[in-house]
CSV table of C-alpha atoms in Angstrom, one decimal:
chain,number,residue,atom,x,y,z
A,159,MET,CA,0.0,0.0,0.0
A,160,HIS,CA,1.4,3.4,-1.0
A,161,ASN,CA,1.0,6.7,0.9
A,162,VAL,CA,-1.8,8.0,-1.3
A,163,GLN,CA,-3.9,4.8,-0.7
A,164,LEU,CA,-3.3,5.0,3.1
A,165,GLY,CA,-4.2,8.6,3.1
A,166,ILE,CA,-7.4,8.2,1.2
A,167,TRP,CA,-8.6,5.2,3.2
A,168,LEU,CA,-8.0,7.2,6.5
A,169,PHE,CA,-9.9,10.1,5.1
A,170,LEU,CA,-12.7,7.9,4.0
A,171,ALA,CA,-12.9,6.4,7.4
A,172,SER,CA,-13.5,9.8,8.9
A,173,GLU,CA,-16.1,10.5,6.2
A,174,VAL,CA,-17.9,7.2,7.2
A,175,MET,CA,-18.0,8.5,10.8
A,176,LEU,CA,-19.4,11.8,9.7
A,177,PHE,CA,-22.1,10.5,7.5
A,178,GLY,CA,-22.8,7.6,9.8
A,179,ALA,CA,-23.5,10.0,12.6
A,180,LEU,CA,-25.9,12.0,10.3
A,181,PHE,CA,-27.7,8.9,9.2
A,182,ALA,CA,-28.0,7.8,12.8
A,183,ALA,CA,-29.4,11.2,13.8
A,184,TYR,CA,-31.9,11.0,10.9
A,185,LEU,CA,-33.1,7.6,12.1
A,186,LEU,CA,-33.3,8.6,15.8
A,187,LEU,CA,-35.2,11.8,15.0
A,188,ARG,CA,-37.5,9.9,12.7
A,189,VAL,CA,-38.3,7.2,15.2
A,190,GLY,CA,-38.8,9.6,18.0
A,191,ALA,CA,-40.8,12.2,16.1
A,192,ALA,CA,-44.1,13.2,17.8
A,193,ASP,CA,-45.8,14.0,14.5
A,194,PRO,CA,-46.1,11.6,11.6
A,195,TRP,CA,-43.0,11.6,9.4
A,196,PRO,CA,-43.9,12.9,5.9
A,197,PRO,CA,-43.3,10.4,3.1
A,198,GLY,CA,-40.5,12.0,1.0
A,199,ALA,CA,-42.1,10.9,-2.4
A,200,THR,CA,-45.2,13.1,-1.6
A,201,ILE,CA,-43.3,16.3,-0.8
A,202,LEU,CA,-40.1,16.0,-2.8
A,203,ASP,CA,-39.7,15.9,-6.6
A,204,LEU,CA,-39.2,12.1,-7.0
A,205,PRO,CA,-38.4,12.2,-10.8
A,206,LEU,CA,-35.8,14.9,-10.2
A,207,GLY,CA,-34.2,12.8,-7.4
A,208,LEU,CA,-34.2,9.7,-9.6
A,209,LEU,CA,-32.5,11.6,-12.4
A,210,ALA,CA,-29.9,13.0,-10.0
A,211,THR,CA,-29.3,9.4,-8.8
A,212,PHE,CA,-28.9,8.1,-12.3
A,213,VAL,CA,-26.5,10.9,-13.2
A,214,LEU,CA,-24.3,10.3,-10.1
A,215,ILE,CA,-24.2,6.5,-10.8
A,216,LEU,CA,-23.2,7.2,-14.4
A,217,SER,CA,-20.4,9.5,-13.3
A,218,ASN,CA,-19.0,6.7,-11.2
A,219,VAL,CA,-18.9,4.5,-14.3
A,220,THR,CA,-17.1,7.2,-16.3
A,221,MET,CA,-14.6,7.6,-13.4
A,222,VAL,CA,-13.8,3.9,-13.6
A,223,ALA,CA,-13.4,4.2,-17.3
A,224,GLY,CA,-10.9,7.0,-16.9
A,225,TRP,CA,-8.9,5.1,-14.3
A,226,SER,CA,-9.0,2.0,-16.4
A,227,ALA,CA,-7.8,3.9,-19.5
A,228,LEU,CA,-4.9,5.3,-17.5
A,229,LEU,CA,-4.1,1.9,-16.2
A,230,ARG,CA,-3.9,0.6,-19.8
A,231,GLN,CA,-1.8,3.7,-20.7
A,232,ARG,CA,-4.4,5.0,-23.1
A,233,LEU,CA,-4.3,8.7,-22.3
A,234,ALA,CA,-6.5,9.5,-25.2
A,235,LEU,CA,-9.4,7.8,-23.4
A,236,TYR,CA,-8.5,9.1,-19.9
A,237,ARG,CA,-9.2,12.7,-20.5
A,238,PRO,CA,-12.7,12.4,-22.1
A,239,ALA,CA,-13.8,10.0,-19.4
A,240,LEU,CA,-12.7,12.4,-16.6
A,241,GLY,CA,-14.1,15.3,-18.5
A,242,LEU,CA,-17.5,13.5,-18.7
A,243,THR,CA,-17.3,12.7,-15.0
A,244,VAL,CA,-16.9,16.4,-14.2
A,245,ALA,CA,-19.8,17.3,-16.6
A,246,LEU,CA,-22.0,14.7,-14.9
A,247,ALA,CA,-21.0,16.1,-11.5
A,248,ALA,CA,-22.0,19.6,-12.6
A,249,THR,CA,-25.3,18.2,-13.9
A,250,PHE,CA,-25.9,16.5,-10.5
A,251,LEU,CA,-25.3,19.9,-8.8
A,252,ALA,CA,-27.6,21.6,-11.2
A,253,LEU,CA,-30.3,19.0,-10.5
A,254,GLN,CA,-29.8,19.5,-6.7
A,255,GLY,CA,-30.1,23.2,-7.2
A,256,ALA,CA,-33.4,22.7,-9.1
A,257,ALA,CA,-34.6,20.5,-6.2
A,258,TYR,CA,-33.8,23.2,-3.7
A,259,SER,CA,-35.4,25.9,-5.9
A,260,ASP,CA,-38.6,23.8,-6.1
A,261,ALA,CA,-38.6,23.3,-2.4
A,262,PHE,CA,-38.0,27.0,-1.7
A,263,GLY,CA,-40.7,28.0,-4.2
A,264,ARG,CA,-43.2,25.9,-2.2
A,265,GLY,CA,-42.1,27.6,1.0
A,266,LEU,CA,-40.2,24.5,2.3
A,267,TYR,CA,-37.0,25.6,4.2
A,268,PRO,CA,-34.8,23.9,6.8
A,269,SER,CA,-36.9,25.6,9.5
A,270,THR,CA,-40.1,24.1,8.1
A,271,SER,CA,-39.8,20.8,9.8
A,272,THR,CA,-37.3,18.3,11.2
A,273,PHE,CA,-37.6,16.4,8.0
A,274,PHE,CA,-36.5,19.4,5.9
A,275,ALA,CA,-33.7,20.3,8.3
A,276,LEU,CA,-32.3,16.8,7.8
A,277,TYR,CA,-33.0,16.8,4.1
A,278,PHE,CA,-31.1,20.1,3.5
A,279,THR,CA,-28.3,19.1,5.8
A,280,LEU,CA,-27.7,15.6,4.3
A,281,THR,CA,-28.2,16.7,0.6
A,282,GLY,CA,-26.2,19.9,1.1
A,283,LEU,CA,-23.3,18.1,2.6
A,284,THR,CA,-23.4,15.6,-0.2
A,285,ALA,CA,-23.5,18.4,-2.7
A,286,VAL,CA,-20.4,19.9,-1.1
A,287,HIS,CA,-18.6,16.6,-1.4
A,288,VAL,CA,-19.7,16.3,-5.1
A,289,LEU,CA,-18.3,19.8,-5.7
A,290,GLY,CA,-15.0,19.0,-3.9
A,291,GLY,CA,-14.6,15.8,-5.8
A,292,ALA,CA,-15.4,17.4,-9.1
A,293,LEU,CA,-12.8,20.1,-8.5
A,294,MET,CA,-10.2,17.4,-7.7
A,295,ILE,CA,-11.1,15.4,-10.8
A,296,LEU,CA,-11.0,18.6,-12.9
A,297,TYR,CA,-7.5,19.2,-11.7
A,298,LEU,CA,-6.4,15.7,-12.6
A,299,TRP,CA,-8.1,16.2,-16.0
A,300,ALA,CA,-6.3,19.4,-16.7
A,301,SER,CA,-2.9,18.3,-15.4
A,302,GLY,CA,-3.1,14.7,-16.6
A,303,PRO,CA,-1.0,14.9,-19.8
A,304,GLY,CA,1.9,16.8,-18.2
A,305,PHE,CA,1.8,14.8,-15.0
A,306,TRP,CA,1.8,11.6,-17.1
A,307,LYS,CA,5.0,12.5,-18.8
A,308,ARG,CA,6.8,13.4,-15.4
A,309,ALA,CA,5.4,10.7,-13.1
A,310,PRO,CA,2.9,8.3,-14.5
A,311,GLN,CA,2.7,6.1,-11.4
A,312,GLN,CA,1.9,9.1,-9.2
A,313,LEU,CA,-0.9,10.2,-11.5
A,314,LEU,CA,-2.3,6.7,-11.5
A,315,HIS,CA,-2.3,6.7,-7.7
A,316,ARG,CA,-4.0,10.1,-7.5
A,317,VAL,CA,-6.7,9.1,-10.0
A,318,GLU,CA,-7.3,5.9,-8.0
A,319,ALA,CA,-7.6,7.9,-4.8
A,320,SER,CA,-10.0,10.4,-6.3
A,321,GLY,CA,-11.9,7.5,-7.8
A,322,LEU,CA,-12.3,5.9,-4.3
A,323,PHE,CA,-13.6,9.3,-3.0
A,324,TRP,CA,-15.9,9.6,-5.9
A,325,HIS,CA,-17.3,6.1,-5.3
A,326,PHE,CA,-17.8,6.9,-1.6
A,327,VAL,CA,-19.9,10.0,-2.6
A,328,GLY,CA,-21.9,7.8,-4.9
A,329,LEU,CA,-22.4,5.2,-2.2
A,330,VAL,CA,-23.6,7.9,0.3
A,331,TRP,CA,-26.2,9.0,-2.3
A,332,ILE,CA,-27.3,5.5,-2.9
A,333,PHE,CA,-28.2,5.2,0.8
A,334,LEU,CA,-29.5,8.7,1.0
A,335,PHE,CA,-31.9,8.7,-1.9
A,336,PRO,CA,-34.2,5.9,-0.6
A,337,LEU,CA,-34.0,7.2,2.9
A,338,LEU,CA,-35.2,10.7,1.9
A,339,TYR,CA,-37.4,10.0,-1.1
A,340,LEU,CA,-38.8,6.5,-0.8
A,341,ILE,CA,-39.1,5.4,2.8
């Protein structure tokens, strides 16, 4: 195991604790709620949430394609795959912005209810992670060709680490979507 792998796994462990605590808070507040918990599908835009989920899953596929292309030393495929990953991340953020706009337009704010306080906290934190990951992938996309000439193994390790982070973000959303929208 090299230093980059060790670093990203330690970072992901801290992220698991952060999101684990938030998921636990959600469950405890939901179970202990005095008023009936609103079904997310009736108050949130379910098709928009489904589309955002599909886009984020697709971005995980393109991230793997970029890493795989780099592993096979096919730089011509690496850059389009990472560029598409960044574009899909931007699409996810735009969809999340549309979901927020829809909620605000209907007078639904974090102060509206415990459900919406948790909804905005969990989805907002995920959006911040998507933005951070997209910026990291954008950097690797932009610096990839020059980096590849100087230190190909280091670039491969960094793309692998950013891919692990990206998959973690996708995994969080896979758990978050049914919790907020379906259950």
